[in-house]
Tab-separated table of N, CA and C in Angstrom:
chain	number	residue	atom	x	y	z
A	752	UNK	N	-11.114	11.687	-14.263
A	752	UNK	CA	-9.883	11.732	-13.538
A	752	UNK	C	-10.013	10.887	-12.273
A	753	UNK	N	-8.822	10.581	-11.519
A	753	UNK	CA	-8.765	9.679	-10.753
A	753	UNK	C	-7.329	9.987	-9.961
A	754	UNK	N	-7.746	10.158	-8.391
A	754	UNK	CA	-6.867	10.569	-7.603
A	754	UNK	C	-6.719	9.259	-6.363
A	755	UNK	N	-5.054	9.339	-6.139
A	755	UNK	CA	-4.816	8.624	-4.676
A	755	UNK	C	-4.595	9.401	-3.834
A	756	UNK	N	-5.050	8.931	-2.636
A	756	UNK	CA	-5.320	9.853	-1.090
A	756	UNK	C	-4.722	8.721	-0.137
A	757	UNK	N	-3.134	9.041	0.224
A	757	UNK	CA	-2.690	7.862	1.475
A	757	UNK	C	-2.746	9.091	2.826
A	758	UNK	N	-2.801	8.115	3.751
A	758	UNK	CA	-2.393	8.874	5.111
A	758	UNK	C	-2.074	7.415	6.063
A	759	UNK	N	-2.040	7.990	7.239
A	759	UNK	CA	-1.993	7.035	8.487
A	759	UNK	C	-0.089	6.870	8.706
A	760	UNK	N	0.715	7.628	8.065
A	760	UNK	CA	1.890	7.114	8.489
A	760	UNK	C	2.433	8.247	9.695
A	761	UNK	N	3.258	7.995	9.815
A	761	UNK	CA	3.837	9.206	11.611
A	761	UNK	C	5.286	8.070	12.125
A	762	UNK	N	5.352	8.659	13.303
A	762	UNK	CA	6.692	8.545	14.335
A	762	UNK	C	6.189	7.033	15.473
A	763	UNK	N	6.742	6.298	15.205
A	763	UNK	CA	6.318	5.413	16.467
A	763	UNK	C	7.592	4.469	16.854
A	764	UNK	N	7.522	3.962	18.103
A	764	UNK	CA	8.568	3.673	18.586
A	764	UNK	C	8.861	1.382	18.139
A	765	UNK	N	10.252	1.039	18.018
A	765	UNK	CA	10.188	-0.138	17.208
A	765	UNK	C	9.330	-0.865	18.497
A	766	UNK	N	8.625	-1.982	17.672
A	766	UNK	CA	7.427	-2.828	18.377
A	766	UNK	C	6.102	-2.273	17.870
A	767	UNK	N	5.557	-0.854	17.523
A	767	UNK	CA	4.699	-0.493	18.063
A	767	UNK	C	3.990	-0.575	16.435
A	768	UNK	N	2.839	-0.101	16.195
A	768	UNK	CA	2.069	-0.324	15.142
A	768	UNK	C	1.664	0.761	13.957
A	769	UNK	N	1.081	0.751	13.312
A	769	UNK	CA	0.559	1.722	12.207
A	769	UNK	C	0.006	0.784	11.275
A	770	UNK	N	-1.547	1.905	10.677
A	770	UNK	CA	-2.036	1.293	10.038
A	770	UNK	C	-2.310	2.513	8.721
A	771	UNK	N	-1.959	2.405	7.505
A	771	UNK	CA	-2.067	2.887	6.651
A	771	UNK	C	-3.096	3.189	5.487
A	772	UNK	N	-3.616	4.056	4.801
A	772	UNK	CA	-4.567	3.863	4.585
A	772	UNK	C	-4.129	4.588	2.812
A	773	UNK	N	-5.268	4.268	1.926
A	773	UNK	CA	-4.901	4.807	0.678
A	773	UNK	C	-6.432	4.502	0.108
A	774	UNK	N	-7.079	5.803	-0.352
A	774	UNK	CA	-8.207	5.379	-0.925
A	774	UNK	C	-8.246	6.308	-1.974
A	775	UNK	N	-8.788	5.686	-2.972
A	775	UNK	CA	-9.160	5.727	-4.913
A	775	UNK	C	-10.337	6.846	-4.664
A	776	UNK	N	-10.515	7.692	-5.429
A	776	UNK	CA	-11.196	8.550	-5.775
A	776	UNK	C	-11.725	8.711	-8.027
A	777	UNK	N	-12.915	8.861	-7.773
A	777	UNK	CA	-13.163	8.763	-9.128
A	777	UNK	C	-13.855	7.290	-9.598
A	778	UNK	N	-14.315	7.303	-11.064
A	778	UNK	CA	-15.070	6.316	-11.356
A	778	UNK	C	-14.338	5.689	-12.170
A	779	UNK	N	-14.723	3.987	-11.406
A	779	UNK	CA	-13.135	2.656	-12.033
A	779	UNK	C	-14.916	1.992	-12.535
A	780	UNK	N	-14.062	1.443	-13.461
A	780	UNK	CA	-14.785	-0.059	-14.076
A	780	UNK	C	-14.228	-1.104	-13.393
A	781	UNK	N	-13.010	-1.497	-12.807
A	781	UNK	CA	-12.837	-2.561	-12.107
A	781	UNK	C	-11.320	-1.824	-11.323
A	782	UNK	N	-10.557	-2.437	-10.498
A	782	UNK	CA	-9.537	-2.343	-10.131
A	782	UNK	C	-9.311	-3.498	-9.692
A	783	UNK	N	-8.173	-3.898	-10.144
A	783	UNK	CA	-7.957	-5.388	-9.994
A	783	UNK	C	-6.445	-5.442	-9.100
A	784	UNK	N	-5.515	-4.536	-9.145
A	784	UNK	CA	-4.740	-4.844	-7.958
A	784	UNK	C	-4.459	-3.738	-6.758
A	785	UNK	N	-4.298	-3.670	-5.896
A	785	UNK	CA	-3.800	-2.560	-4.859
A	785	UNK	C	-2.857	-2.975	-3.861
A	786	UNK	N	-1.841	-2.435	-3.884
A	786	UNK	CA	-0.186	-2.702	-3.246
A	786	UNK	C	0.212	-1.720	-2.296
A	787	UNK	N	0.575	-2.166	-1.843
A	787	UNK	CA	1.805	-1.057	-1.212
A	787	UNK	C	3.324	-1.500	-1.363
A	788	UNK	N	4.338	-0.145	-1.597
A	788	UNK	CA	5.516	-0.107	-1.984
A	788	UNK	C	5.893	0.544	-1.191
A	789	UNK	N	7.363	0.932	-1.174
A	789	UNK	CA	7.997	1.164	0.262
A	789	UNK	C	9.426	2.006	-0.719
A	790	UNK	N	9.878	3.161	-0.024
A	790	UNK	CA	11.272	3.153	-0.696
A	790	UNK	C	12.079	3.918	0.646
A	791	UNK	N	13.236	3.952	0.726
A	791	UNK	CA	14.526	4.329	1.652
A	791	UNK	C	15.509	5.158	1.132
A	792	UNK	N	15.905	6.243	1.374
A	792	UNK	CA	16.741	6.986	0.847
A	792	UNK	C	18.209	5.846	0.044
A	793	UNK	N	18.240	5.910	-0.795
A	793	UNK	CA	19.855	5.498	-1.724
A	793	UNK	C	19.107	3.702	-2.055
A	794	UNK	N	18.086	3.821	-2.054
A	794	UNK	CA	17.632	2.350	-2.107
A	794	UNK	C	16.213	2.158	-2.835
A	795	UNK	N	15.794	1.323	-4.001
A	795	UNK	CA	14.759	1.126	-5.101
A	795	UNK	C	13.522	0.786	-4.560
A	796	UNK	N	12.778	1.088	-5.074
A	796	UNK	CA	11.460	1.465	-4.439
A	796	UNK	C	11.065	-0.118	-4.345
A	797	UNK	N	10.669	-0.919	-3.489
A	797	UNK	CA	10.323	-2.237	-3.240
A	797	UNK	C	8.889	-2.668	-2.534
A	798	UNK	N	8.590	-3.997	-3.042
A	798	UNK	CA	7.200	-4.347	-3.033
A	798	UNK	C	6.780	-4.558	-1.717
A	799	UNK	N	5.902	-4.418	-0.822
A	799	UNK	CA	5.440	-5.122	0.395
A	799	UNK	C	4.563	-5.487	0.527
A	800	UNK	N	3.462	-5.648	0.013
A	800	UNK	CA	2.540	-6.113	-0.197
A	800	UNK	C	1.754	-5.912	-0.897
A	801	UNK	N	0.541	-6.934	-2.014
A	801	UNK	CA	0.104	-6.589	-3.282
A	801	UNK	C	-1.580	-7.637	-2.623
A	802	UNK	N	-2.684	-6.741	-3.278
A	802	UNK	CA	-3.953	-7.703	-2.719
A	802	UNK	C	-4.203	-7.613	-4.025
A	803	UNK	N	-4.357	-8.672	-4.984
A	803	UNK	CA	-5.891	-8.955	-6.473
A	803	UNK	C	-6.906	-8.560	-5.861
A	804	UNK	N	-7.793	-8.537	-7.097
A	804	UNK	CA	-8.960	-8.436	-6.604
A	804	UNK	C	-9.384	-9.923	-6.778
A	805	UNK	N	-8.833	-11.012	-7.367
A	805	UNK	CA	-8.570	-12.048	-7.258
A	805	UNK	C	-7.430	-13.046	-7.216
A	806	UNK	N	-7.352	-13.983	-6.673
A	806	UNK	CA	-6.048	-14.883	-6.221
A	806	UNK	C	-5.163	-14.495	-4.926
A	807	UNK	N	-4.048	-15.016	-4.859
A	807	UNK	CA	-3.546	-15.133	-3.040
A	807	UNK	C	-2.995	-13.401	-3.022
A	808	UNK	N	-3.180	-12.980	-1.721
A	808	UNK	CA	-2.187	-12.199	-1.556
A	808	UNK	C	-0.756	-12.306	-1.550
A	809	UNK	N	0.187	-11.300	-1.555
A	809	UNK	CA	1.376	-11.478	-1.820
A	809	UNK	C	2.656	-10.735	-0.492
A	810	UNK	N	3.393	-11.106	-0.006
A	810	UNK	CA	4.392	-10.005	0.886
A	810	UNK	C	5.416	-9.896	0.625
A	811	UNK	N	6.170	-9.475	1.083
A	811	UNK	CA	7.727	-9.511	1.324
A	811	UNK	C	8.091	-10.162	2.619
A	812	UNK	N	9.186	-10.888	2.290
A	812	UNK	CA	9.809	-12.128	2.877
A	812	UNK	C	10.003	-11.323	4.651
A	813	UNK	N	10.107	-9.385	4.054
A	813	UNK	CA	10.937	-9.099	5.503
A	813	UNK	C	9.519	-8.648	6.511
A	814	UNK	N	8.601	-8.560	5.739
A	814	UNK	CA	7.076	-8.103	6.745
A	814	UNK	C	6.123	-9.017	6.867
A	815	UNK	N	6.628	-10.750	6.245
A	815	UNK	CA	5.257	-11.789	6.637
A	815	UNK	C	5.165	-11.929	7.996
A	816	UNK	N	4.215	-12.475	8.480
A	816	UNK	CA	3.643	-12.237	9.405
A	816	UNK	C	3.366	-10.620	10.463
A	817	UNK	N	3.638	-10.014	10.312
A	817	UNK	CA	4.079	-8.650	10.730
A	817	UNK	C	3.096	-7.385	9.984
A	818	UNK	N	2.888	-7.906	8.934
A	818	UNK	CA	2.100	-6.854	8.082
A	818	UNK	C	0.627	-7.254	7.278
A	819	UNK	N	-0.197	-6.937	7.505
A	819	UNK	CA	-1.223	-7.374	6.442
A	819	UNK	C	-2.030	-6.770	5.553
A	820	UNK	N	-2.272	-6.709	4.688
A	820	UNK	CA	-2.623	-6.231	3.514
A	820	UNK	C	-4.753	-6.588	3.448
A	821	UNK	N	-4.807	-5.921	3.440
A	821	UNK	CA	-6.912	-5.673	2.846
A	821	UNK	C	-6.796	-4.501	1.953
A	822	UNK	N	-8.376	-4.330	1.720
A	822	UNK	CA	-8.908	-3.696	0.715
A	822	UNK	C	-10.547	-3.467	0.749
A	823	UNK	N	-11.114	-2.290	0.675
A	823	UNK	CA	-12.612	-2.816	1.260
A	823	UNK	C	-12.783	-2.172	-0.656
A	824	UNK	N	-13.449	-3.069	-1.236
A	824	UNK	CA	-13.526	-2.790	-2.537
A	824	UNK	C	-15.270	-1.264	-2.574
A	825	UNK	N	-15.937	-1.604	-1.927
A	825	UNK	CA	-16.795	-0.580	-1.592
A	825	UNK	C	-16.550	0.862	-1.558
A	826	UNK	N	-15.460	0.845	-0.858
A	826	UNK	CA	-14.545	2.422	-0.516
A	826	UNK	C	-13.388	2.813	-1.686
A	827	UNK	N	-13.427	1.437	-2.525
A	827	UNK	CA	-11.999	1.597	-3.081
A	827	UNK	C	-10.362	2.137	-2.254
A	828	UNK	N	-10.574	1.655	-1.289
A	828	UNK	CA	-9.264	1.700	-0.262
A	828	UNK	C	-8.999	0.401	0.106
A	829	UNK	N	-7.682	0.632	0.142
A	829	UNK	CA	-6.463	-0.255	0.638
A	829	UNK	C	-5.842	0.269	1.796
A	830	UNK	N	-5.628	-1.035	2.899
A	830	UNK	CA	-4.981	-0.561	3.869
A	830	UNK	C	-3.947	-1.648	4.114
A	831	UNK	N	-2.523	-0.901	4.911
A	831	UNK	CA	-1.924	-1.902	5.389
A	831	UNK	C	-1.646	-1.274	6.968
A	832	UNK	N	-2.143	-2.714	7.600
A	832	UNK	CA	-1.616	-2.713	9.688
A	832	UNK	C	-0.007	-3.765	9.210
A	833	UNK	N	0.499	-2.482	10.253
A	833	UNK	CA	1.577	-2.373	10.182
A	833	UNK	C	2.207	-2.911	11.787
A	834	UNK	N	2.024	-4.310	12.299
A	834	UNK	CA	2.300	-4.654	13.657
A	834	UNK	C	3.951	-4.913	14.150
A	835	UNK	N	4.252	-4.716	15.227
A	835	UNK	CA	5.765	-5.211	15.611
A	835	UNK	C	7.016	-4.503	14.487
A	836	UNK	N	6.537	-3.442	14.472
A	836	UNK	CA	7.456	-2.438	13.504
A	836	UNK	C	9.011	-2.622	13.755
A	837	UNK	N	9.934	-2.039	13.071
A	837	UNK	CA	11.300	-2.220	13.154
A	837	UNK	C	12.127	-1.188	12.502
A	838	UNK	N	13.263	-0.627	13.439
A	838	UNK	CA	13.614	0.246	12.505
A	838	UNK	C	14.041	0.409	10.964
A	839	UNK	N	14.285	-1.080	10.437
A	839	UNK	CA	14.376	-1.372	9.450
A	839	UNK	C	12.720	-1.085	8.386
A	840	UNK	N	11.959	-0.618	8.846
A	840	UNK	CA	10.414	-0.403	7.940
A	840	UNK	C	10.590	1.165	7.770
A	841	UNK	N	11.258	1.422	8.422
A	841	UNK	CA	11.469	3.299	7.864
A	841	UNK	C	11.528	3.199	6.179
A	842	UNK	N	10.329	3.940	5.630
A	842	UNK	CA	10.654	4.442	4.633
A	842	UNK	C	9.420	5.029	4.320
A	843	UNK	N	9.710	5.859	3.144
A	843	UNK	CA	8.231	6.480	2.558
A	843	UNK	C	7.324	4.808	1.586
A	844	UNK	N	6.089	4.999	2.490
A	844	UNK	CA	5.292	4.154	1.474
A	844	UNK	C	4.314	4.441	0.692
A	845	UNK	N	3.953	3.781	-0.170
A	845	UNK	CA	3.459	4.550	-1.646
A	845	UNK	C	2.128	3.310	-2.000
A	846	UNK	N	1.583	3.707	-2.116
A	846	UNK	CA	0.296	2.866	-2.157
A	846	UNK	C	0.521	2.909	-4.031
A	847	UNK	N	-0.485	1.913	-5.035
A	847	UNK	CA	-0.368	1.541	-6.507
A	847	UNK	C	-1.426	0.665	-6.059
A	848	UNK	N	-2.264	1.678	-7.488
A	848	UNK	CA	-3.500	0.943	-7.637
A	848	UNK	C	-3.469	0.827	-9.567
A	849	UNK	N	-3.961	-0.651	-10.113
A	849	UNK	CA	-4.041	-0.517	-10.997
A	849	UNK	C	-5.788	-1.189	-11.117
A	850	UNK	N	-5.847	-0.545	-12.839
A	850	UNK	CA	-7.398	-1.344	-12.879
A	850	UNK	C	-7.371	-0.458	-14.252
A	851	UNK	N	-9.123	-0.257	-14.254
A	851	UNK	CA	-9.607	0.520	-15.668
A	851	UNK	C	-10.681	1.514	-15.107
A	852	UNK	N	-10.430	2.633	-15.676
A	852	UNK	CA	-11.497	3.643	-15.591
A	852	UNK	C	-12.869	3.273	-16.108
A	853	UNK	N	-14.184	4.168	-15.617
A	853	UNK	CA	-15.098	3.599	-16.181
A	853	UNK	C	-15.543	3.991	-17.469
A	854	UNK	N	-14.408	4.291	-18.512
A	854	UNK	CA	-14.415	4.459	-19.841
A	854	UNK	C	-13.419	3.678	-20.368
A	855	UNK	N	-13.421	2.591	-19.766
A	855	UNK	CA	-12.136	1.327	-19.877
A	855	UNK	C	-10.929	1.748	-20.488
A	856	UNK	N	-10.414	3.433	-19.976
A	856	UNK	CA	-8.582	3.669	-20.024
A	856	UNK	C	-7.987	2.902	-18.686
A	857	UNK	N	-7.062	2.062	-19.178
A	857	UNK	CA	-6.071	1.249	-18.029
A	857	UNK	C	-5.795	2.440	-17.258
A	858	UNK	N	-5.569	2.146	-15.898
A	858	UNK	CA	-5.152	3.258	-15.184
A	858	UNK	C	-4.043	2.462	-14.227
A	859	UNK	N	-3.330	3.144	-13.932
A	859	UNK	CA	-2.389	2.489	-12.962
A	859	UNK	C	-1.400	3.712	-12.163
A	860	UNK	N	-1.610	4.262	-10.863
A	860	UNK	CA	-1.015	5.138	-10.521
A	860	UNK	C	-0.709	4.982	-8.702
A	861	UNK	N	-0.084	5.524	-8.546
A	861	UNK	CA	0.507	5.943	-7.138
A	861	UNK	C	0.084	7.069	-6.235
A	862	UNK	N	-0.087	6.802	-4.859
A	862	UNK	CA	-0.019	7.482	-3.988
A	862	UNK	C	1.127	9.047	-3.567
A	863	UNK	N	0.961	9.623	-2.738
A	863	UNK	CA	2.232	10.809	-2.761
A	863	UNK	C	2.375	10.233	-1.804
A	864	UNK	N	2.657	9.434	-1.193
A	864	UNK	CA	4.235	8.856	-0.097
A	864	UNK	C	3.496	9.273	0.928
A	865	UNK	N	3.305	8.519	2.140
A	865	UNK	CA	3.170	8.368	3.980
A	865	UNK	C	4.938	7.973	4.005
A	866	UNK	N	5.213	9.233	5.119
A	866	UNK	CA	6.369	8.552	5.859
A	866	UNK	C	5.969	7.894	6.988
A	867	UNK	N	6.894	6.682	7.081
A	867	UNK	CA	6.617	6.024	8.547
A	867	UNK	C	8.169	6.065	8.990
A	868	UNK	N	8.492	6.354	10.004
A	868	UNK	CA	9.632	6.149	10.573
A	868	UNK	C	9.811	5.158	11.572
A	869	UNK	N	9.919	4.343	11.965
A	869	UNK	CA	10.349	3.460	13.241
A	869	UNK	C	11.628	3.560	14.035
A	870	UNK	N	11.713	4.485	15.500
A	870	UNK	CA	12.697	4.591	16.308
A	870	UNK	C	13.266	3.547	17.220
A	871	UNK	N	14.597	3.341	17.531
A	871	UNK	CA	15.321	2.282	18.142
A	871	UNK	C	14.767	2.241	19.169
């Protein structure tokens, strides 16, 4: 079995920062992508950033420069710093990790949601 563990989200005021955290539990044969997703009440759960374990990272058009995406493959965690926030980043974010167990079943699952809120 194989569990996600996010934290690091809370209340902070717009400008100010957060850094998020999501780490893999259990034994992977590889994991090859780790993302973070984002969703808003009445609105589809959307991408913000995606790290391979090879090739470029990836963002969204509304958090480049502003957000960055790692991964310490050692820990099997993914984090995203979350700089110059906006009230527009309010939403629950959801960390997605895909890869293979170390009995090579594909695995691909989600975090239980960090709220981050950003105040005016």
């Amino acid at each position: 079995q194989a569990t996600l563990v996010e934290s690091g989200g809370g209340l902070v005021q717009t400008g100010g920062s957060l850094r998020l955290s999501c780490a893999a539990s259990g034994l992977f044969f590889d994991i090859n992508l780790m993302a973070w997703y984002r969703q808003s009440p009445g609105k589809e759960r959307e991408l913000v950033a995606a790290a391979p374990r090879t090739g470029f990272i990836n963002y969204a058009d509304s958090v480049k420069g502003r957000f960055t995406i790692s991964r310490d493959n050692a820990k099997k965690t993914v984090y995203l710093q979350m700089n110059r926030l906006k009230p527009e980043d309010t939403a629950v974010y959801y960390c997605n990790v895909q890869g293979h167990l170390a009995d090579l079943t594909p695995f691909n699952s989600w975090g239980q949601g960090t709220q981050v809120t950003v105040s005016s």
